[in-house]
Short mmCIF file of C-alpha atoms and ligand atoms in Angstrom, two decimals:
data_model
loop_
_atom_site.label_atom_id
_atom_site.label_comp_id
_atom_site.label_asym_id
_atom_site.label_seq_id
_atom_site.Cartn_x
_atom_site.Cartn_y
_atom_site.Cartn_z
CA MET F 1 6.28 85.65 -89.99
CA TRP F 2 8.33 82.53 -90.79
CA ARG F 3 11.35 84.74 -91.73
CA ARG F 4 11.11 86.39 -88.27
CA ARG F 5 11.00 83.00 -86.59
CA LEU F 6 13.98 81.80 -88.69
CA GLY F 7 15.91 84.92 -87.63
CA ALA F 8 15.28 83.93 -84.11
CA LEU F 9 16.27 80.44 -84.60
CA LEU F 10 19.57 81.53 -86.33
CA LEU F 11 20.52 83.63 -83.36
CA ARG F 12 19.99 80.99 -80.93
CA SER F 13 21.75 77.91 -79.89
CA PRO F 14 20.92 74.15 -81.09
CA PRO F 15 18.32 71.93 -79.36
CA SER F 16 20.37 71.20 -76.49
CA SER F 17 20.25 74.82 -75.33
CA SER F 18 17.48 73.52 -72.79
CA SER F 19 17.94 73.65 -68.94
CA THR F 20 19.99 70.57 -69.44
CA ALA F 21 23.38 72.60 -69.19
CA ALA F 22 26.05 72.57 -66.39
CA SER F 23 23.71 73.76 -63.28
CA SER F 24 21.73 70.58 -63.47
CA CYS F 25 24.70 68.21 -63.80
CA GLN F 26 25.60 67.98 -60.05
CA HIS F 27 24.59 64.14 -59.72
CA HIS F 28 26.57 62.45 -62.63
CA ARG F 29 29.59 64.36 -63.92
CA ARG F 30 31.72 61.71 -65.47
CA HIS F 31 33.00 61.44 -69.11
CA LEU F 32 30.95 64.08 -70.72
CA LEU F 33 32.48 64.82 -74.09
CA PRO F 34 31.68 67.22 -76.79
CA SER F 35 29.50 65.95 -79.56
CA GLU F 36 30.76 63.58 -82.29
CA GLU F 37 27.60 63.15 -84.14
CA PRO F 38 25.27 65.60 -85.88
CA LEU F 39 21.60 65.22 -85.47
CA ALA F 40 20.02 64.10 -88.67
CA LEU F 41 17.83 67.06 -89.71
CA ASN F 42 15.68 64.97 -91.80
CA ARG F 43 14.59 63.09 -88.68
CA LEU F 44 14.19 66.21 -86.81
CA ALA F 45 11.86 67.53 -89.47
CA ARG F 46 9.54 64.53 -88.47
CA LEU F 47 9.46 66.06 -84.93
CA PHE F 48 7.23 68.90 -86.74
CA THR F 49 5.35 67.27 -89.27
CA SER F 50 4.16 63.70 -90.26
CA GLN F 51 4.86 64.75 -93.88
CA ALA F 52 7.71 62.60 -95.29
CA VAL F 53 10.78 64.79 -95.89
CA SER F 54 13.07 63.32 -98.50
CA ASP F 55 16.10 61.78 -96.53
CA GLY F 56 17.68 59.52 -99.29
CA GLY F 57 15.48 56.68 -98.97
CA ASN F 58 15.30 56.34 -95.31
CA SER F 59 12.20 58.45 -94.72
CA GLN F 60 10.60 55.49 -92.82
CA LYS F 61 13.04 55.77 -89.89
CA PRO F 62 11.35 57.23 -86.77
CA PHE F 63 13.09 59.74 -84.72
CA ILE F 64 14.15 57.76 -81.60
CA ALA F 65 14.60 59.41 -77.95
CA PHE F 66 15.82 56.98 -75.46
CA VAL F 67 14.77 58.02 -71.89
CA LEU F 68 17.01 57.01 -69.06
CA GLY F 69 17.57 57.95 -65.49
CA GLY F 70 17.69 55.82 -62.11
CA PRO F 71 14.69 54.00 -60.93
CA GLY F 72 12.13 56.35 -59.57
CA SER F 73 13.78 59.41 -61.35
CA GLY F 74 10.48 60.23 -63.04
CA LYS F 75 11.15 58.79 -66.52
CA GLY F 76 7.64 57.33 -66.85
CA THR F 77 5.82 60.37 -65.60
CA GLN F 78 7.78 62.68 -67.85
CA CYS F 79 7.34 60.30 -70.97
CA THR F 80 3.28 60.46 -70.47
CA LYS F 81 3.74 64.30 -70.60
CA ILE F 82 6.02 64.26 -73.58
CA ALA F 83 3.82 61.83 -75.40
CA SER F 84 0.66 63.97 -74.85
CA ASP F 85 2.15 67.34 -75.53
CA PHE F 86 4.48 66.34 -78.46
CA GLY F 87 2.82 63.35 -79.98
CA PHE F 88 5.42 60.78 -79.31
CA ALA F 89 4.57 57.30 -78.91
CA HIS F 90 5.77 56.15 -75.37
CA LEU F 91 7.31 52.55 -75.27
CA SER F 92 8.37 51.62 -71.62
CA ALA F 93 10.60 48.67 -71.75
CA GLY F 94 9.52 47.83 -68.09
CA ASP F 95 6.01 47.93 -69.12
CA LEU F 96 6.62 45.71 -72.17
CA LEU F 97 8.18 43.25 -69.82
CA ARG F 98 5.50 43.20 -67.15
CA HIS F 99 3.02 42.71 -69.92
CA GLU F 100 4.94 39.52 -70.96
CA ILE F 101 4.75 38.47 -67.26
CA ALA F 102 1.06 38.90 -67.21
CA SER F 103 0.71 36.83 -70.17
CA GLY F 104 1.63 33.83 -68.21
CA SER F 105 4.23 32.68 -70.84
CA GLU F 106 7.36 30.70 -69.93
CA LYS F 107 9.42 33.74 -70.85
CA GLY F 108 7.35 35.68 -68.25
CA GLU F 109 8.34 33.64 -65.41
CA LEU F 110 11.84 34.03 -66.24
CA ILE F 111 11.41 37.81 -66.35
CA LEU F 112 9.52 38.00 -63.08
CA ASP F 113 12.46 36.25 -61.17
CA ILE F 114 15.10 38.71 -62.67
CA ILE F 115 12.82 41.72 -62.04
CA LYS F 116 12.01 40.60 -58.29
CA GLU F 117 15.82 40.30 -57.76
CA GLY F 118 16.50 43.84 -59.36
CA ARG F 119 18.64 42.39 -62.29
CA ILE F 120 18.47 43.09 -65.99
CA VAL F 121 16.41 40.82 -68.31
CA PRO F 122 18.67 39.29 -71.19
CA SER F 123 18.67 41.72 -73.98
CA GLU F 124 17.38 39.23 -76.77
CA ILE F 125 13.94 39.21 -74.99
CA THR F 126 13.69 42.96 -74.26
CA VAL F 127 15.05 44.02 -77.71
CA GLU F 128 12.53 41.91 -79.46
CA LEU F 129 9.45 43.19 -77.46
CA ILE F 130 10.70 46.83 -78.27
CA ARG F 131 11.32 46.15 -82.08
CA LYS F 132 7.89 44.54 -82.14
CA ALA F 133 6.23 47.59 -80.35
CA MET F 134 7.94 49.83 -82.66
CA GLU F 135 6.76 47.98 -85.57
CA THR F 136 2.99 47.85 -84.27
CA SER F 137 2.95 51.52 -83.29
CA ASN F 138 4.29 52.56 -86.77
CA ALA F 139 5.01 55.96 -85.04
CA ASN F 140 7.29 58.39 -86.55
CA LYS F 141 8.69 59.59 -83.38
CA VAL F 142 9.20 57.28 -80.30
CA LEU F 143 10.17 57.65 -76.70
CA ILE F 144 11.78 54.36 -75.49
CA ASP F 145 11.64 54.63 -71.65
CA GLY F 146 13.96 52.51 -69.41
CA PHE F 147 16.27 51.10 -72.20
CA PRO F 148 19.05 50.42 -72.75
CA ARG F 149 20.03 49.57 -69.09
CA CYS F 150 23.40 48.25 -69.80
CA GLU F 151 25.99 48.24 -72.74
CA GLU F 152 24.62 44.64 -73.65
CA ASN F 153 21.21 46.26 -74.10
CA ARG F 154 22.56 48.96 -76.28
CA ILE F 155 24.59 46.89 -78.51
CA ALA F 156 21.71 44.41 -79.10
CA PHE F 157 19.29 47.29 -79.97
CA GLU F 158 21.83 48.77 -82.52
CA ARG F 159 22.56 45.47 -84.00
CA THR F 160 18.87 44.46 -84.22
CA VAL F 161 17.10 47.61 -85.11
CA GLY F 162 20.32 48.95 -87.10
CA ARG F 163 20.05 52.36 -85.38
CA GLU F 164 21.48 54.66 -82.72
CA PRO F 165 18.94 56.89 -80.96
CA ASP F 166 18.74 60.45 -82.15
CA ILE F 167 18.78 61.88 -78.58
CA VAL F 168 19.12 60.50 -74.98
CA VAL F 169 17.20 62.37 -72.39
CA PHE F 170 18.68 61.69 -68.91
CA PHE F 171 16.99 62.37 -65.59
CA ASP F 172 19.44 63.03 -62.91
CA CYS F 173 18.19 62.44 -59.59
CA PRO F 174 19.87 61.99 -56.25
CA GLU F 175 19.57 58.46 -54.71
CA ASP F 176 17.71 59.42 -51.68
CA GLU F 177 15.05 61.12 -53.54
CA MET F 178 14.70 58.07 -55.69
CA VAL F 179 14.26 55.84 -53.00
CA LYS F 180 11.67 57.89 -51.32
CA ARG F 181 9.71 58.02 -54.82
CA LEU F 182 9.90 54.44 -55.26
CA LEU F 183 8.84 53.58 -51.59
CA GLY F 184 5.79 55.89 -52.18
CA ARG F 185 5.01 54.54 -55.84
CA ASN F 186 2.20 52.12 -54.64
CA GLN F 187 1.44 50.55 -57.96
CA GLY F 188 1.76 46.99 -56.28
CA ARG F 189 5.19 46.47 -58.13
CA VAL F 190 7.28 43.48 -57.12
CA ASP F 191 10.50 45.42 -57.35
CA ASP F 192 9.25 48.49 -54.99
CA ASN F 193 10.74 47.25 -52.05
CA ILE F 194 13.79 48.33 -50.19
CA GLU F 195 15.85 45.04 -50.87
CA THR F 196 15.12 45.24 -54.62
CA ILE F 197 15.69 48.97 -54.77
CA LYS F 198 19.22 48.84 -53.27
CA LYS F 199 20.08 46.13 -55.72
CA ARG F 200 18.48 48.13 -58.60
CA LEU F 201 20.54 51.43 -57.46
CA GLU F 202 23.71 49.21 -57.72
CA VAL F 203 22.99 48.02 -61.07
CA PHE F 204 21.98 51.45 -62.24
CA GLU F 205 25.44 52.79 -61.40
CA SER F 206 27.46 49.93 -62.41
CA LEU F 207 25.58 49.14 -65.69
CA ASN F 208 23.44 51.87 -66.97
CA ILE F 209 25.77 55.06 -66.06
CA PRO F 210 28.31 53.64 -68.72
CA VAL F 211 25.50 53.77 -71.37
CA VAL F 212 24.85 57.31 -70.52
CA ASP F 213 28.57 57.99 -70.54
CA TYR F 214 28.85 56.34 -73.91
CA TYR F 215 26.14 58.51 -75.51
CA SER F 216 27.34 61.63 -73.84
CA SER F 217 30.72 60.85 -75.72
CA ARG F 218 28.74 60.94 -78.82
CA GLY F 219 27.08 64.24 -78.12
CA LYS F 220 23.41 62.71 -77.75
CA VAL F 221 22.72 63.28 -74.03
CA HIS F 222 20.37 66.01 -72.70
CA LYS F 223 20.61 65.86 -69.07
CA ILE F 224 17.62 67.26 -67.07
CA ASN F 225 17.64 68.00 -63.29
CA ALA F 226 15.05 65.72 -61.79
CA MET F 227 14.56 67.48 -58.50
CA GLY F 228 11.43 69.52 -58.13
CA THR F 229 7.76 68.93 -59.07
CA ALA F 230 6.83 66.92 -61.91
CA ASP F 231 5.47 70.26 -63.61
CA GLU F 232 8.55 71.98 -62.88
CA ILE F 233 10.88 69.21 -64.20
CA PHE F 234 8.48 69.10 -67.38
CA GLU F 235 9.26 72.78 -68.14
CA ALA F 236 12.67 71.87 -68.71
CA VAL F 237 11.81 68.92 -70.69
CA ARG F 238 9.31 71.11 -72.81
CA LYS F 239 12.19 73.46 -73.84
CA LEU F 240 14.12 70.65 -74.95
CA PHE F 241 11.48 69.06 -77.16
CA SER F 242 9.94 72.50 -78.20
CA SER F 243 13.67 73.64 -79.43
CA LEU F 244 13.83 70.10 -81.31
CA SER F 245 10.62 71.07 -82.96
CA ASP F 246 12.03 74.46 -84.06
CA TRP F 247 14.98 72.77 -85.72
CA GLY F 248 12.35 70.26 -87.20
CA ARG F 249 10.46 73.23 -88.81
CA LEU F 250 13.85 74.47 -90.15
CA ALA F 251 14.51 71.34 -91.89
CA VAL F 252 11.18 71.24 -93.42
CA GLU F 253 11.68 74.55 -94.76
CA LYS F 254 15.24 73.65 -96.10
CA GLU F 255 13.51 70.56 -97.92
CA LYS F 256 10.69 72.81 -99.42
CA TRP F 257 13.31 75.35 -100.63
CA ARG F 258 15.38 72.79 -102.34
CA ALA F 259 12.14 71.21 -103.88
CA GLY F 260 11.06 74.90 -104.90
CA THR F 261 7.72 74.58 -103.32
CA GLY F 262 7.99 76.39 -100.03
CA THR F 263 7.97 79.77 -98.59
CA ALA F 264 11.44 80.52 -99.47
CA THR F 265 11.09 79.88 -103.11
CA GLN F 266 11.37 83.45 -104.47
CA ARG F 267 14.92 84.05 -105.40
CA ASN F 268 15.32 87.60 -103.93
CA PRO F 269 18.55 88.50 -101.94
CA THR F 270 16.83 87.84 -98.66
CA ASP F 271 15.62 84.30 -99.64
CA LEU F 272 19.24 83.50 -100.90
CA LEU F 273 20.62 84.58 -97.48
CA ILE F 274 17.83 82.32 -95.69
CA ALA F 275 18.67 79.35 -98.06
CA GLU F 276 22.32 79.74 -97.54
CA ALA F 277 21.96 79.85 -93.72
CA LEU F 278 19.88 76.57 -94.01
CA GLU F 279 22.66 75.03 -96.36
CA PHE F 280 25.12 76.23 -93.53
CA LEU F 281 22.95 74.72 -90.82
CA ASP F 282 22.67 71.39 -92.64
CA GLY F 283 26.40 70.97 -92.16
CA LYS F 284 26.52 72.30 -88.77
CA ARG F 285 26.77 70.00 -85.67
CA VAL F 286 23.60 69.97 -83.28
CA GLN F 287 25.03 69.03 -80.06
CA SER F 288 24.50 68.82 -76.50
CA PRO F 289 26.37 71.17 -74.34
CA ASP F 290 26.34 68.45 -71.49
CA CYS F 291 28.12 69.67 -68.39
CA GLU F 292 31.65 70.16 -67.18
N1 LIG V 301 8.93 65.16 -59.71
C1 LIG V 301 8.51 64.30 -58.94
N2 LIG V 301 8.48 64.66 -57.51
C2 LIG V 301 7.92 63.68 -56.80
N3 LIG V 301 7.27 62.51 -57.20
C3 LIG V 301 7.50 62.26 -58.54
C4 LIG V 301 7.96 63.04 -59.29
N4 LIG V 301 8.04 62.39 -60.54
C5 LIG V 301 7.41 61.30 -60.26
N5 LIG V 301 7.13 60.94 -59.02
C6 LIG V 301 6.51 59.74 -58.61
O1 LIG V 301 7.66 58.97 -58.21
C7 LIG V 301 7.22 57.65 -58.57
C8 LIG V 301 8.16 57.23 -59.50
O2 LIG V 301 8.13 57.91 -60.77
P1 LIG V 301 8.12 57.16 -62.14
O3 LIG V 301 7.80 58.04 -63.18
O4 LIG V 301 7.29 55.91 -62.12
O5 LIG V 301 9.81 57.02 -62.32
P2 LIG V 301 10.51 55.90 -63.17
O6 LIG V 301 9.80 55.76 -64.36
O7 LIG V 301 11.91 56.71 -63.40
O8 LIG V 301 10.74 54.90 -62.22
C9 LIG V 301 5.95 57.60 -58.92
O9 LIG V 301 5.10 57.53 -57.71
C10 LIG V 301 5.52 59.02 -59.35
O10 LIG V 301 4.21 59.37 -59.30
N1 LIG V 302 15.86 47.45 -70.33
C1 LIG V 302 15.24 47.05 -69.40
C2 LIG V 302 14.17 47.89 -68.54
C3 LIG V 302 13.86 47.07 -67.51
N2 LIG V 302 14.23 45.84 -67.00
C4 LIG V 302 13.80 45.29 -66.02
C5 LIG V 302 14.63 45.47 -64.70
C6 LIG V 302 14.11 46.73 -64.09
O1 LIG V 302 14.40 46.64 -62.68
C7 LIG V 302 12.40 46.42 -64.30
C8 LIG V 302 11.54 47.75 -64.14
O2 LIG V 302 12.03 48.56 -65.15
P1 LIG V 302 11.29 49.99 -65.27
O3 LIG V 302 11.76 50.66 -66.32
O4 LIG V 302 9.80 49.68 -65.38
O5 LIG V 302 11.53 50.54 -63.92
P2 LIG V 302 11.67 52.04 -63.31
O6 LIG V 302 10.71 52.91 -64.20
O7 LIG V 302 12.92 52.69 -63.53
O8 LIG V 302 11.34 51.95 -61.97
O9 LIG V 302 12.48 45.70 -65.57
C9 LIG V 302 15.13 45.33 -67.89
O10 LIG V 302 15.64 44.17 -67.47
N3 LIG V 302 15.83 45.84 -68.98
MG1 LIG V 303 9.19 53.64 -65.10
#
């Protein structure tokens, strides 16, 4: 059974072979370069199992997915579904900031003023909230929704947490659709008004897109077309995350084979072939095709 699955896996492309490829890339096309970075198979393994897999002493590191997209592109909606279907912790930067506002702290007042104006909160505040939330959740796979919003956010996160994300999911949505959704969001948010929305869209283009371009150049971006119903979009999202889980399974099997405890332990020729394939995959790049 497992071997049949492995055969299918070996014949198919890496995780990025979701519907994130060229046809869905009409909205942002710039600077999308080939992968520079392999996806760590040991962290992928944790997508499939909570069982720790030896990774040279770093087994406590969670699998991190940054979830980006313009305001109203559907990040929060899709993250809720991913969290529920794939067991990720969902940490929303905006929710953490709104929680700080609701606490009535001095910092909260500053955050409120910035959010009303559609600007970006200083990185040290947001990164600290995210770092604490990651620590508290103690999850082995986290979605960080709406972060990093700018290069300063990105650099501060990487410096403080000491990590890059494993993947970046980018919801690609035309502006007029985002405006329509935000004006209909109806959650009583101080930033869901046309003046703030205009400013947020400018900030998104000038500060957030460069972050997406940066991670594209590192081969980490999985672009999803955000047009359609939430369920239709989730089908593309589901393909991406299921594919990551398949690779996670493979990583688990590899570790078991190495440890001599798994299904591929008998040293017959087929298992040797499987083992060699797994070793090969270990050195293989898992990359996003992106577009262009
Ligand atoms: N695919 C979709 N089609 C139409 N409306 C959507 C879709 N996805 C989300 N929405 C709605 O659009 C608004 C913004 O979605 P949300 O998930 O909050 O986006 P974001 O977190 O990117 O700002 C919400 O009212 C949500 O219910
Ligand atoms: N990394 C972040 C995330 C959000 N913020 C601020 C600025 C954003 O306009 C608001 C709201 O963010 P949120 O992610 O909730 O907004 P959307 O879900 O995209 O509509 O919070 C920030 O300053 N830095
Ligand atoms: Mg949101």
